[in-house]
Amino acid sequence: MKFATTDNYIATEDLTVAVNAAVVLQRPLLVKGEPGTGKTELARQVATALGMPLIEWHVKSTTKAQQGLYEYDAVSRLRDSQLGDARVNDVKNYIRKGKLWQAFDAPERVVLLIDEIDKADIEFPNDLLQELDRMEFFVYETGEVIKARQRPIVIITSNNEKELPDAFLRRCFFHFIRFPDIDTLRQIVGVHFPAIKPALLATALTQFFEIRGTPGLKKKPSTSEVLDWLKLLLAEDLTPEDLARDKVSLPRLHGALLKNEQDVHLFERLAFMARGQR
Protein backbone atom coordinates (compact mmCIF):
# COMPACT_ATOMS: atom_id res chain seq x y z
CA MET A 1 0.00 0.00 0.00
CA LYS A 2 1.30 3.45 -0.93
CA PHE A 3 0.60 6.82 0.60
CA ALA A 4 -1.46 9.32 -1.39
CA THR A 5 -3.83 12.21 -0.78
CA THR A 6 -6.48 11.26 1.77
CA ASP A 7 -9.96 12.57 2.50
CA ASN A 8 -8.48 14.72 5.25
CA TYR A 9 -5.08 15.68 3.84
CA ILE A 10 -4.07 17.14 0.49
CA ALA A 11 -0.62 15.83 -0.43
CA THR A 12 1.18 17.24 -3.45
CA GLU A 13 2.74 14.83 -5.92
CA ASP A 14 6.29 15.53 -4.78
CA LEU A 15 5.31 14.91 -1.15
CA THR A 16 3.69 11.54 -1.92
CA VAL A 17 6.80 10.57 -3.91
CA ALA A 18 9.00 11.48 -0.94
CA VAL A 19 6.94 9.49 1.56
CA ASN A 20 6.84 6.39 -0.61
CA ALA A 21 10.53 6.66 -1.50
CA ALA A 22 11.47 6.79 2.19
CA VAL A 23 9.34 3.70 2.84
CA VAL A 24 11.00 1.77 0.00
CA LEU A 25 14.51 2.85 1.05
CA GLN A 26 13.72 2.15 4.72
CA ARG A 27 15.18 5.53 5.60
CA PRO A 28 13.78 8.12 8.00
CA LEU A 29 11.86 10.83 6.14
CA LEU A 30 13.11 14.25 7.22
CA VAL A 31 10.42 16.85 6.53
CA LYS A 32 11.15 20.56 6.72
CA GLY A 33 8.96 23.56 6.02
CA GLU A 34 7.43 26.64 7.58
CA PRO A 35 5.58 26.12 10.87
CA GLY A 36 1.94 25.37 10.12
CA THR A 37 2.45 23.63 6.76
CA GLY A 38 1.22 20.25 8.00
CA LYS A 39 4.46 18.42 8.82
CA THR A 40 3.19 16.83 12.03
CA GLU A 41 -0.19 16.06 10.48
CA LEU A 42 1.60 14.29 7.63
CA ALA A 43 2.79 11.55 9.98
CA ARG A 44 -0.73 11.06 11.32
CA GLN A 45 -2.15 10.84 7.82
CA VAL A 46 0.56 8.39 6.68
CA ALA A 47 -0.31 6.16 9.63
CA THR A 48 -4.01 6.34 8.82
CA ALA A 49 -3.53 5.75 5.10
CA LEU A 50 -1.26 2.76 5.63
CA GLY A 51 -3.36 1.35 8.45
CA MET A 52 -0.55 1.50 11.02
CA PRO A 53 -0.46 2.66 14.64
CA LEU A 54 1.25 6.00 15.27
CA ILE A 55 3.77 6.65 18.03
CA GLU A 56 4.53 10.35 18.58
CA TRP A 57 7.69 11.69 20.19
CA HIS A 58 7.45 15.46 20.60
CA VAL A 59 10.93 16.86 21.15
CA LYS A 60 11.56 19.77 23.53
CA SER A 61 14.67 21.84 24.22
CA THR A 62 15.40 19.66 27.28
CA THR A 63 14.81 16.32 25.54
CA LYS A 64 17.75 13.91 25.42
CA ALA A 65 18.14 11.11 22.90
CA GLN A 66 18.41 8.56 25.71
CA GLN A 67 14.82 9.33 26.69
CA GLY A 68 13.70 7.94 23.35
CA LEU A 69 15.33 4.63 24.20
CA TYR A 70 14.58 4.21 27.90
CA GLU A 71 15.01 5.82 31.30
CA TYR A 72 16.27 4.09 34.42
CA ASP A 73 14.61 5.31 37.61
CA ALA A 74 17.43 4.80 40.11
CA VAL A 75 15.81 7.10 42.69
CA SER A 76 12.65 4.98 42.92
CA ARG A 77 14.72 1.82 43.19
CA LEU A 78 16.76 3.28 46.05
CA ARG A 79 13.60 4.38 47.85
CA ASP A 80 12.01 0.94 47.43
CA SER A 81 15.15 -0.77 48.71
CA GLN A 82 15.00 1.35 51.85
CA LEU A 83 11.37 0.30 52.28
CA GLY A 84 12.16 -3.36 51.75
CA ASP A 85 10.08 -3.63 48.57
CA ALA A 86 10.66 -6.91 46.73
CA ARG A 87 10.46 -5.09 43.39
CA VAL A 88 14.08 -3.98 43.77
CA ASN A 89 15.27 -7.50 42.95
CA ASP A 90 14.31 -7.02 39.31
CA VAL A 91 15.86 -3.95 37.69
CA LYS A 92 13.34 -4.17 34.85
CA ASN A 93 10.73 -2.76 37.23
CA TYR A 94 12.59 0.55 37.05
CA ILE A 95 13.12 0.73 33.32
CA ARG A 96 10.69 3.03 31.52
CA LYS A 97 10.44 2.37 27.79
CA GLY A 98 10.94 5.35 25.49
CA LYS A 99 9.21 6.01 22.19
CA LEU A 100 11.84 4.22 20.11
CA TRP A 101 11.65 1.15 22.32
CA GLN A 102 7.85 1.20 22.01
CA ALA A 103 8.16 1.39 18.22
CA PHE A 104 10.76 -1.40 18.11
CA ASP A 105 8.72 -3.61 20.43
CA ALA A 106 5.33 -3.07 18.79
CA PRO A 107 3.62 -6.29 17.63
CA GLU A 108 2.94 -4.70 14.22
CA ARG A 109 4.72 -2.16 12.06
CA VAL A 110 4.17 1.41 13.22
CA VAL A 111 4.79 4.97 12.09
CA LEU A 112 7.16 6.75 14.47
CA LEU A 113 6.98 10.56 14.50
CA ILE A 114 9.99 12.43 15.90
CA ASP A 115 8.52 15.92 15.95
CA GLU A 116 10.58 19.14 15.80
CA ILE A 117 13.98 17.50 16.19
CA ASP A 118 15.67 20.88 15.79
CA LYS A 119 14.37 22.00 19.20
CA ALA A 120 16.88 19.77 20.99
CA ASP A 121 20.61 20.43 21.28
CA ILE A 122 22.92 19.74 18.36
CA GLU A 123 24.04 16.36 19.77
CA PHE A 124 20.51 14.96 19.80
CA PRO A 125 20.41 13.81 16.14
CA ASN A 126 23.93 12.35 16.33
CA ASP A 127 23.01 10.38 19.44
CA LEU A 128 20.27 8.60 17.48
CA LEU A 129 22.36 7.71 14.41
CA GLN A 130 23.12 4.12 15.31
CA GLU A 131 19.68 3.33 16.71
CA LEU A 132 17.87 4.61 13.62
CA ASP A 133 20.38 2.99 11.29
CA ARG A 134 20.66 -0.46 12.88
CA MET A 135 17.22 -0.44 14.50
CA GLU A 136 18.64 -1.76 17.76
CA PHE A 137 20.16 -0.52 21.02
CA PHE A 138 21.74 -1.89 24.20
CA VAL A 139 20.21 -1.63 27.68
CA TYR A 140 23.13 -1.37 30.06
CA GLU A 141 21.14 -2.04 33.25
CA THR A 142 19.79 -5.40 32.04
CA GLY A 143 22.45 -6.37 29.50
CA GLU A 144 19.91 -6.98 26.74
CA VAL A 145 19.84 -5.84 23.14
CA ILE A 146 16.53 -4.45 21.94
CA LYS A 147 15.98 -5.07 18.23
CA ALA A 148 13.05 -3.84 16.18
CA ARG A 149 10.56 -6.60 15.40
CA GLN A 150 9.87 -4.80 12.14
CA ARG A 151 11.37 -1.57 10.91
CA PRO A 152 9.04 1.36 11.74
CA ILE A 153 8.34 4.10 9.22
CA VAL A 154 10.16 7.04 10.78
CA ILE A 155 9.05 10.60 10.00
CA ILE A 156 11.16 13.41 11.45
CA THR A 157 10.05 17.04 11.31
CA SER A 158 12.12 20.20 11.59
CA ASN A 159 11.27 23.90 11.50
CA ASN A 160 14.82 24.66 10.40
CA GLU A 161 15.64 26.48 13.64
CA LYS A 162 19.14 25.03 13.57
CA GLU A 163 21.30 23.07 11.14
CA LEU A 164 21.30 19.31 11.50
CA PRO A 165 24.57 17.31 11.34
CA ASP A 166 25.67 16.02 7.93
CA ALA A 167 26.06 12.49 9.26
CA PHE A 168 22.42 12.54 10.30
CA LEU A 169 21.22 14.07 7.03
CA ARG A 170 23.04 11.37 5.06
CA ARG A 171 20.85 8.72 6.65
CA CYS A 172 17.56 10.45 5.83
CA PHE A 173 15.39 10.99 2.78
CA PHE A 174 14.74 14.72 2.70
CA HIS A 175 11.68 16.69 1.64
CA PHE A 176 10.87 20.39 2.00
CA ILE A 177 7.15 21.18 2.09
CA ARG A 178 6.75 24.33 0.04
CA PHE A 179 3.98 26.72 0.88
CA PRO A 180 1.00 25.68 -1.27
CA ASP A 181 0.02 27.67 -4.31
CA ILE A 182 -3.47 29.13 -4.47
CA ASP A 183 -5.00 26.10 -6.24
CA THR A 184 -3.57 23.65 -3.71
CA LEU A 185 -4.61 25.89 -0.84
CA ARG A 186 -8.12 26.00 -2.28
CA GLN A 187 -8.20 22.18 -2.18
CA ILE A 188 -6.94 22.18 1.41
CA VAL A 189 -9.65 24.65 2.42
CA GLY A 190 -12.22 22.47 0.67
CA VAL A 191 -11.28 19.56 2.91
CA HIS A 192 -11.85 21.61 6.07
CA PHE A 193 -14.73 23.83 4.92
CA PRO A 194 -16.55 22.04 2.09
CA ALA A 195 -19.56 24.37 2.33
CA ILE A 196 -17.66 27.65 2.01
CA LYS A 197 -19.04 29.88 -0.73
CA PRO A 198 -16.72 30.25 -3.76
CA ALA A 199 -16.98 34.05 -3.79
CA LEU A 200 -15.96 34.35 -0.14
CA LEU A 201 -13.13 31.87 -0.62
CA ALA A 202 -11.81 33.70 -3.69
CA THR A 203 -11.85 37.06 -1.91
CA ALA A 204 -10.29 35.64 1.26
CA LEU A 205 -7.48 33.80 -0.53
CA THR A 206 -6.66 36.80 -2.69
CA GLN A 207 -6.41 38.96 0.41
CA PHE A 208 -4.44 36.29 2.25
CA PHE A 209 -1.79 36.05 -0.45
CA GLU A 210 -1.57 39.84 -0.58
CA ILE A 211 -0.93 39.89 3.18
CA ARG A 212 1.56 37.04 2.96
CA GLY A 213 3.42 38.79 0.15
CA THR A 214 3.76 42.12 2.00
CA PRO A 215 7.46 43.13 2.06
CA GLY A 216 8.97 43.38 5.53
CA LEU A 217 6.65 40.87 7.18
CA LYS A 218 8.46 39.19 10.08
CA LYS A 219 6.26 36.09 10.18
CA LYS A 220 4.28 35.15 7.13
CA PRO A 221 0.90 33.55 7.95
CA SER A 222 0.87 29.81 7.39
CA THR A 223 -1.65 27.24 6.18
CA SER A 224 -2.94 26.57 9.68
CA GLU A 225 -3.42 30.30 10.24
CA VAL A 226 -5.41 30.86 7.06
CA LEU A 227 -7.67 27.97 8.14
CA ASP A 228 -8.18 29.64 11.53
CA TRP A 229 -8.94 32.92 9.77
CA LEU A 230 -11.50 31.32 7.46
CA LYS A 231 -13.14 29.61 10.42
CA LEU A 232 -13.61 33.01 12.04
CA LEU A 233 -14.95 34.53 8.82
CA LEU A 234 -17.54 31.77 8.61
CA ALA A 235 -18.42 32.09 12.29
CA GLU A 236 -19.00 35.83 11.81
CA ASP A 237 -21.01 35.08 8.63
CA LEU A 238 -19.03 37.67 6.70
CA THR A 239 -19.59 38.28 3.00
CA PRO A 240 -17.00 39.09 0.33
CA GLU A 241 -18.16 42.71 0.60
CA ASP A 242 -17.53 42.67 4.36
CA LEU A 243 -14.07 41.25 3.76
CA ALA A 244 -13.08 43.72 1.07
CA ARG A 245 -10.80 46.38 2.46
CA ASP A 246 -9.00 49.39 1.16
CA LYS A 247 -5.37 50.16 1.85
CA VAL A 248 -6.15 52.36 4.82
CA SER A 249 -7.35 49.66 7.20
CA LEU A 250 -6.08 46.49 8.81
CA PRO A 251 -7.43 43.15 7.55
CA ARG A 252 -10.60 41.91 9.23
CA LEU A 253 -9.85 39.64 12.21
CA HIS A 254 -6.15 40.17 11.54
CA GLY A 255 -5.17 38.57 14.87
CA ALA A 256 -5.55 35.16 13.23
CA LEU A 257 -2.95 36.07 10.59
CA LEU A 258 -0.56 38.57 12.16
CA LYS A 259 1.10 37.04 15.19
CA ASN A 260 3.45 39.72 16.49
CA GLU A 261 3.32 43.44 17.15
CA GLN A 262 5.98 44.19 14.54
CA ASP A 263 3.77 42.93 11.73
CA VAL A 264 0.68 44.67 13.12
CA HIS A 265 2.67 47.93 13.29
CA LEU A 266 3.84 47.36 9.72
CA PHE A 267 0.25 47.23 8.48
CA GLU A 268 -0.68 50.21 10.63
CA ARG A 269 2.16 52.20 9.06
CA LEU A 270 1.12 51.15 5.57
CA ALA A 271 -2.46 52.18 6.33
CA PHE A 272 -1.28 55.54 7.73
CA MET A 273 0.81 56.19 4.63
CA ALA A 274 -2.12 55.26 2.39
CA ARG A 275 -4.39 57.70 4.26
CA GLY A 276 -1.81 60.44 3.81
CA GLN A 277 -1.79 59.93 0.06
CA ARG A 278 -5.53 60.46 -0.24
mmCIF file of C-alpha atoms in Angstrom:
data_model
loop_
_atom_site.group_PDB
_atom_site.id
_atom_site.type_symbol
_atom_site.label_atom_id
_atom_site.label_comp_id
_atom_site.label_asym_id
_atom_site.label_seq_id
_atom_site.Cartn_x
_atom_site.Cartn_y
_atom_site.Cartn_z
ATOM 1 C CA MET A 1 0.000 0.000 0.000
ATOM 2 C CA LYS A 2 1.298 3.449 -0.929
ATOM 3 C CA PHE A 3 0.600 6.824 0.604
ATOM 4 C CA ALA A 4 -1.460 9.318 -1.385
ATOM 5 C CA THR A 5 -3.827 12.213 -0.785
ATOM 6 C CA THR A 6 -6.483 11.256 1.766
ATOM 7 C CA ASP A 7 -9.960 12.566 2.502
ATOM 8 C CA ASN A 8 -8.478 14.719 5.248
ATOM 9 C CA TYR A 9 -5.082 15.681 3.845
ATOM 10 C CA ILE A 10 -4.070 17.137 0.493
ATOM 11 C CA ALA A 11 -0.623 15.827 -0.434
ATOM 12 C CA THR A 12 1.183 17.241 -3.450
ATOM 13 C CA GLU A 13 2.743 14.832 -5.925
ATOM 14 C CA ASP A 14 6.293 15.533 -4.776
ATOM 15 C CA LEU A 15 5.310 14.906 -1.146
ATOM 16 C CA THR A 16 3.692 11.542 -1.923
ATOM 17 C CA VAL A 17 6.796 10.568 -3.913
ATOM 18 C CA ALA A 18 8.997 11.485 -0.940
ATOM 19 C CA VAL A 19 6.939 9.485 1.556
ATOM 20 C CA ASN A 20 6.836 6.387 -0.614
ATOM 21 C CA ALA A 21 10.531 6.655 -1.497
ATOM 22 C CA ALA A 22 11.468 6.794 2.192
ATOM 23 C CA VAL A 23 9.342 3.703 2.838
ATOM 24 C CA VAL A 24 11.005 1.769 0.004
ATOM 25 C CA LEU A 25 14.511 2.851 1.046
ATOM 26 C CA GLN A 26 13.718 2.145 4.717
ATOM 27 C CA ARG A 27 15.178 5.528 5.600
ATOM 28 C CA PRO A 28 13.779 8.125 7.996
ATOM 29 C CA LEU A 29 11.856 10.827 6.139
ATOM 30 C CA LEU A 30 13.110 14.247 7.222
ATOM 31 C CA VAL A 31 10.421 16.845 6.527
ATOM 32 C CA LYS A 32 11.150 20.558 6.725
ATOM 33 C CA GLY A 33 8.958 23.560 6.022
ATOM 34 C CA GLU A 34 7.427 26.640 7.575
ATOM 35 C CA PRO A 35 5.580 26.117 10.867
ATOM 36 C CA GLY A 36 1.936 25.369 10.121
ATOM 37 C CA THR A 37 2.447 23.633 6.764
ATOM 38 C CA GLY A 38 1.216 20.251 8.003
ATOM 39 C CA LYS A 39 4.456 18.425 8.818
ATOM 40 C CA THR A 40 3.186 16.830 12.029
ATOM 41 C CA GLU A 41 -0.193 16.065 10.476
ATOM 42 C CA LEU A 42 1.598 14.294 7.628
ATOM 43 C CA ALA A 43 2.791 11.548 9.983
ATOM 44 C CA ARG A 44 -0.732 11.061 11.319
ATOM 45 C CA GLN A 45 -2.151 10.835 7.816
ATOM 46 C CA VAL A 46 0.557 8.392 6.685
ATOM 47 C CA ALA A 47 -0.306 6.155 9.635
ATOM 48 C CA THR A 48 -4.015 6.345 8.825
ATOM 49 C CA ALA A 49 -3.530 5.754 5.097
ATOM 50 C CA LEU A 50 -1.256 2.756 5.633
ATOM 51 C CA GLY A 51 -3.356 1.351 8.454
ATOM 52 C CA MET A 52 -0.548 1.500 11.024
ATOM 53 C CA PRO A 53 -0.464 2.658 14.644
ATOM 54 C CA LEU A 54 1.246 5.996 15.274
ATOM 55 C CA ILE A 55 3.769 6.655 18.035
ATOM 56 C CA GLU A 56 4.529 10.347 18.579
ATOM 57 C CA TRP A 57 7.687 11.691 20.190
ATOM 58 C CA HIS A 58 7.450 15.457 20.598
ATOM 59 C CA VAL A 59 10.931 16.859 21.153
ATOM 60 C CA LYS A 60 11.558 19.774 23.531
ATOM 61 C CA SER A 61 14.666 21.845 24.224
ATOM 62 C CA THR A 62 15.399 19.665 27.276
ATOM 63 C CA THR A 63 14.813 16.321 25.543
ATOM 64 C CA LYS A 64 17.747 13.910 25.418
ATOM 65 C CA ALA A 65 18.141 11.111 22.903
ATOM 66 C CA GLN A 66 18.408 8.561 25.708
ATOM 67 C CA GLN A 67 14.815 9.327 26.693
ATOM 68 C CA GLY A 68 13.696 7.940 23.349
ATOM 69 C CA LEU A 69 15.330 4.628 24.200
ATOM 70 C CA TYR A 70 14.582 4.210 27.899
ATOM 71 C CA GLU A 71 15.010 5.817 31.297
ATOM 72 C CA TYR A 72 16.269 4.088 34.419
ATOM 73 C CA ASP A 73 14.612 5.311 37.613
ATOM 74 C CA ALA A 74 17.434 4.797 40.114
ATOM 75 C CA VAL A 75 15.809 7.104 42.686
ATOM 76 C CA SER A 76 12.652 4.978 42.917
ATOM 77 C CA ARG A 77 14.716 1.815 43.192
ATOM 78 C CA LEU A 78 16.758 3.285 46.048
ATOM 79 C CA ARG A 79 13.597 4.376 47.850
ATOM 80 C CA ASP A 80 12.012 0.936 47.425
ATOM 81 C CA SER A 81 15.154 -0.767 48.705
ATOM 82 C CA GLN A 82 14.998 1.351 51.853
ATOM 83 C CA LEU A 83 11.366 0.300 52.284
ATOM 84 C CA GLY A 84 12.157 -3.359 51.751
ATOM 85 C CA ASP A 85 10.075 -3.627 48.573
ATOM 86 C CA ALA A 86 10.663 -6.906 46.733
ATOM 87 C CA ARG A 87 10.462 -5.094 43.388
ATOM 88 C CA VAL A 88 14.075 -3.978 43.774
ATOM 89 C CA ASN A 89 15.269 -7.504 42.954
ATOM 90 C CA ASP A 90 14.313 -7.017 39.313
ATOM 91 C CA VAL A 91 15.861 -3.951 37.687
ATOM 92 C CA LYS A 92 13.338 -4.168 34.855
ATOM 93 C CA ASN A 93 10.734 -2.760 37.233
ATOM 94 C CA TYR A 94 12.587 0.547 37.049
ATOM 95 C CA ILE A 95 13.124 0.728 33.318
ATOM 96 C CA ARG A 96 10.694 3.033 31.515
ATOM 97 C CA LYS A 97 10.436 2.373 27.785
ATOM 98 C CA GLY A 98 10.943 5.351 25.486
ATOM 99 C CA LYS A 99 9.205 6.012 22.188
ATOM 100 C CA LEU A 100 11.841 4.225 20.106
ATOM 101 C CA TRP A 101 11.646 1.152 22.319
ATOM 102 C CA GLN A 102 7.851 1.197 22.015
ATOM 103 C CA ALA A 103 8.162 1.391 18.224
ATOM 104 C CA PHE A 104 10.758 -1.400 18.113
ATOM 105 C CA ASP A 105 8.723 -3.613 20.428
ATOM 106 C CA ALA A 106 5.331 -3.066 18.787
ATOM 107 C CA PRO A 107 3.621 -6.287 17.629
ATOM 108 C CA GLU A 108 2.938 -4.700 14.222
ATOM 109 C CA ARG A 109 4.721 -2.160 12.057
ATOM 110 C CA VAL A 110 4.171 1.407 13.221
ATOM 111 C CA VAL A 111 4.785 4.972 12.095
ATOM 112 C CA LEU A 112 7.158 6.754 14.472
ATOM 113 C CA LEU A 113 6.983 10.559 14.498
ATOM 114 C CA ILE A 114 9.988 12.431 15.899
ATOM 115 C CA ASP A 115 8.521 15.917 15.950
ATOM 116 C CA GLU A 116 10.577 19.145 15.801
ATOM 117 C CA ILE A 117 13.982 17.505 16.188
ATOM 118 C CA ASP A 118 15.669 20.883 15.794
ATOM 119 C CA LYS A 119 14.371 22.005 19.198
ATOM 120 C CA ALA A 120 16.876 19.768 20.989
ATOM 121 C CA ASP A 121 20.607 20.427 21.278
ATOM 122 C CA ILE A 122 22.917 19.738 18.356
ATOM 123 C CA GLU A 123 24.040 16.360 19.765
ATOM 124 C CA PHE A 124 20.515 14.959 19.800
ATOM 125 C CA PRO A 125 20.413 13.813 16.135
ATOM 126 C CA ASN A 126 23.932 12.349 16.334
ATOM 127 C CA ASP A 127 23.010 10.381 19.440
ATOM 128 C CA LEU A 128 20.271 8.605 17.480
ATOM 129 C CA LEU A 129 22.356 7.708 14.406
ATOM 130 C CA GLN A 130 23.123 4.119 15.307
ATOM 131 C CA GLU A 131 19.684 3.334 16.711
ATOM 132 C CA LEU A 132 17.871 4.614 13.618
ATOM 133 C CA ASP A 133 20.381 2.989 11.292
ATOM 134 C CA ARG A 134 20.657 -0.462 12.879
ATOM 135 C CA MET A 135 17.222 -0.445 14.496
ATOM 136 C CA GLU A 136 18.639 -1.758 17.763
ATOM 137 C CA PHE A 137 20.158 -0.522 21.024
ATOM 138 C CA PHE A 138 21.743 -1.885 24.202
ATOM 139 C CA VAL A 139 20.210 -1.633 27.679
ATOM 140 C CA TYR A 140 23.127 -1.373 30.065
ATOM 141 C CA GLU A 141 21.144 -2.039 33.250
ATOM 142 C CA THR A 142 19.793 -5.398 32.042
ATOM 143 C CA GLY A 143 22.448 -6.367 29.501
ATOM 144 C CA GLU A 144 19.905 -6.976 26.742
ATOM 145 C CA VAL A 145 19.843 -5.844 23.140
ATOM 146 C CA ILE A 146 16.531 -4.449 21.941
ATOM 147 C CA LYS A 147 15.977 -5.072 18.234
ATOM 148 C CA ALA A 148 13.048 -3.841 16.179
ATOM 149 C CA ARG A 149 10.559 -6.600 15.396
ATOM 150 C CA GLN A 150 9.871 -4.804 12.145
ATOM 151 C CA ARG A 151 11.368 -1.570 10.912
ATOM 152 C CA PRO A 152 9.043 1.360 11.737
ATOM 153 C CA ILE A 153 8.339 4.096 9.224
ATOM 154 C CA VAL A 154 10.162 7.044 10.779
ATOM 155 C CA ILE A 155 9.055 10.599 10.002
ATOM 156 C CA ILE A 156 11.163 13.410 11.448
ATOM 157 C CA THR A 157 10.048 17.039 11.306
ATOM 158 C CA SER A 158 12.123 20.204 11.586
ATOM 159 C CA ASN A 159 11.265 23.900 11.498
ATOM 160 C CA ASN A 160 14.823 24.662 10.399
ATOM 161 C CA GLU A 161 15.636 26.481 13.637
ATOM 162 C CA LYS A 162 19.139 25.030 13.571
ATOM 163 C CA GLU A 163 21.305 23.072 11.142
ATOM 164 C CA LEU A 164 21.301 19.307 11.499
ATOM 165 C CA PRO A 165 24.568 17.315 11.340
ATOM 166 C CA ASP A 166 25.673 16.020 7.928
ATOM 167 C CA ALA A 167 26.061 12.486 9.255
ATOM 168 C CA PHE A 168 22.416 12.538 10.305
ATOM 169 C CA LEU A 169 21.218 14.067 7.034
ATOM 170 C CA ARG A 170 23.044 11.367 5.059
ATOM 171 C CA ARG A 171 20.852 8.718 6.649
ATOM 172 C CA CYS A 172 17.559 10.454 5.831
ATOM 173 C CA PHE A 173 15.392 10.988 2.783
ATOM 174 C CA PHE A 174 14.744 14.723 2.696
ATOM 175 C CA HIS A 175 11.682 16.687 1.636
ATOM 176 C CA PHE A 176 10.866 20.386 2.000
ATOM 177 C CA ILE A 177 7.148 21.177 2.087
ATOM 178 C CA ARG A 178 6.749 24.332 0.044
ATOM 179 C CA PHE A 179 3.978 26.721 0.883
ATOM 180 C CA PRO A 180 0.998 25.679 -1.267
ATOM 181 C CA ASP A 181 0.018 27.673 -4.310
ATOM 182 C CA ILE A 182 -3.469 29.129 -4.467
ATOM 183 C CA ASP A 183 -4.998 26.103 -6.239
ATOM 184 C CA THR A 184 -3.566 23.645 -3.713
ATOM 185 C CA LEU A 185 -4.611 25.893 -0.843
ATOM 186 C CA ARG A 186 -8.120 26.003 -2.285
ATOM 187 C CA GLN A 187 -8.203 22.182 -2.181
ATOM 188 C CA ILE A 188 -6.943 22.185 1.412
ATOM 189 C CA VAL A 189 -9.648 24.647 2.425
ATOM 190 C CA GLY A 190 -12.222 22.470 0.669
ATOM 191 C CA VAL A 191 -11.275 19.558 2.914
ATOM 192 C CA HIS A 192 -11.845 21.609 6.066
ATOM 193 C CA PHE A 193 -14.727 23.830 4.922
ATOM 194 C CA PRO A 194 -16.551 22.039 2.094
ATOM 195 C CA ALA A 195 -19.561 24.370 2.325
ATOM 196 C CA ILE A 196 -17.656 27.651 2.013
ATOM 197 C CA LYS A 197 -19.036 29.880 -0.735
ATOM 198 C CA PRO A 198 -16.720 30.255 -3.755
ATOM 199 C CA ALA A 199 -16.977 34.049 -3.788
ATOM 200 C CA LEU A 200 -15.962 34.348 -0.141
ATOM 201 C CA LEU A 201 -13.129 31.868 -0.623
ATOM 202 C CA ALA A 202 -11.814 33.695 -3.694
ATOM 203 C CA THR A 203 -11.848 37.060 -1.910
ATOM 204 C CA ALA A 204 -10.288 35.638 1.259
ATOM 205 C CA LEU A 205 -7.482 33.799 -0.526
ATOM 206 C CA THR A 206 -6.661 36.805 -2.689
ATOM 207 C CA GLN A 207 -6.413 38.960 0.411
ATOM 208 C CA PHE A 208 -4.445 36.287 2.251
ATOM 209 C CA PHE A 209 -1.787 36.053 -0.455
ATOM 210 C CA GLU A 210 -1.567 39.844 -0.576
ATOM 211 C CA ILE A 211 -0.932 39.886 3.175
ATOM 212 C CA ARG A 212 1.556 37.036 2.956
ATOM 213 C CA GLY A 213 3.420 38.790 0.150
ATOM 214 C CA THR A 214 3.757 42.119 2.002
ATOM 215 C CA PRO A 215 7.456 43.135 2.058
ATOM 216 C CA GLY A 216 8.973 43.375 5.525
ATOM 217 C CA LEU A 217 6.646 40.865 7.176
ATOM 218 C CA LYS A 218 8.461 39.195 10.080
ATOM 219 C CA LYS A 219 6.260 36.088 10.178
ATOM 220 C CA LYS A 220 4.280 35.151 7.128
ATOM 221 C CA PRO A 221 0.901 33.555 7.954
ATOM 222 C CA SER A 222 0.866 29.806 7.390
ATOM 223 C CA THR A 223 -1.650 27.242 6.175
ATOM 224 C CA SER A 224 -2.945 26.574 9.677
ATOM 225 C CA GLU A 225 -3.425 30.302 10.238
ATOM 226 C CA VAL A 226 -5.415 30.863 7.063
ATOM 227 C CA LEU A 227 -7.667 27.974 8.145
ATOM 228 C CA ASP A 228 -8.183 29.639 11.529
ATOM 229 C CA TRP A 229 -8.943 32.924 9.768
ATOM 230 C CA LEU A 230 -11.500 31.319 7.456
ATOM 231 C CA LYS A 231 -13.140 29.610 10.417
ATOM 232 C CA LEU A 232 -13.611 33.010 12.042
ATOM 233 C CA LEU A 233 -14.951 34.534 8.824
ATOM 234 C CA LEU A 234 -17.537 31.772 8.607
ATOM 235 C CA ALA A 235 -18.418 32.087 12.292
ATOM 236 C CA GLU A 236 -19.001 35.831 11.807
ATOM 237 C CA ASP A 237 -21.005 35.080 8.634
ATOM 238 C CA LEU A 238 -19.035 37.668 6.703
ATOM 239 C CA THR A 239 -19.593 38.276 3.001
ATOM 240 C CA PRO A 240 -16.999 39.086 0.331
ATOM 241 C CA GLU A 241 -18.155 42.708 0.598
ATOM 242 C CA ASP A 242 -17.528 42.670 4.362
ATOM 243 C CA LEU A 243 -14.068 41.255 3.758
ATOM 244 C CA ALA A 244 -13.084 43.723 1.071
ATOM 245 C CA ARG A 245 -10.797 46.378 2.464
ATOM 246 C CA ASP A 246 -9.003 49.389 1.160
ATOM 247 C CA LYS A 247 -5.372 50.161 1.846
ATOM 248 C CA VAL A 248 -6.147 52.359 4.823
ATOM 249 C CA SER A 249 -7.346 49.661 7.201
ATOM 250 C CA LEU A 250 -6.075 46.495 8.806
ATOM 251 C CA PRO A 251 -7.432 43.155 7.545
ATOM 252 C CA ARG A 252 -10.603 41.913 9.225
ATOM 253 C CA LEU A 253 -9.850 39.641 12.205
ATOM 254 C CA HIS A 254 -6.154 40.166 11.542
ATOM 255 C CA GLY A 255 -5.175 38.568 14.867
ATOM 256 C CA ALA A 256 -5.547 35.161 13.233
ATOM 257 C CA LEU A 257 -2.952 36.066 10.593
ATOM 258 C CA LEU A 258 -0.556 38.569 12.160
ATOM 259 C CA LYS A 259 1.102 37.043 15.191
ATOM 260 C CA ASN A 260 3.448 39.717 16.486
ATOM 261 C CA GLU A 261 3.318 43.439 17.150
ATOM 262 C CA GLN A 262 5.977 44.194 14.538
ATOM 263 C CA ASP A 263 3.770 42.929 11.728
ATOM 264 C CA VAL A 264 0.683 44.669 13.121
ATOM 265 C CA HIS A 265 2.667 47.932 13.291
ATOM 266 C CA LEU A 266 3.839 47.359 9.724
ATOM 267 C CA PHE A 267 0.253 47.234 8.475
ATOM 268 C CA GLU A 268 -0.682 50.207 10.628
ATOM 269 C CA ARG A 269 2.161 52.202 9.063
ATOM 270 C CA LEU A 270 1.116 51.147 5.573
ATOM 271 C CA ALA A 271 -2.463 52.176 6.332
ATOM 272 C CA PHE A 272 -1.277 55.541 7.726
ATOM 273 C CA MET A 273 0.806 56.188 4.626
ATOM 274 C CA ALA A 274 -2.117 55.262 2.391
ATOM 275 C CA ARG A 275 -4.394 57.704 4.259
ATOM 276 C CA GLY A 276 -1.813 60.438 3.814
ATOM 277 C CA GLN A 277 -1.788 59.932 0.059
ATOM 278 C CA ARG A 278 -5.534 60.457 -0.244
#
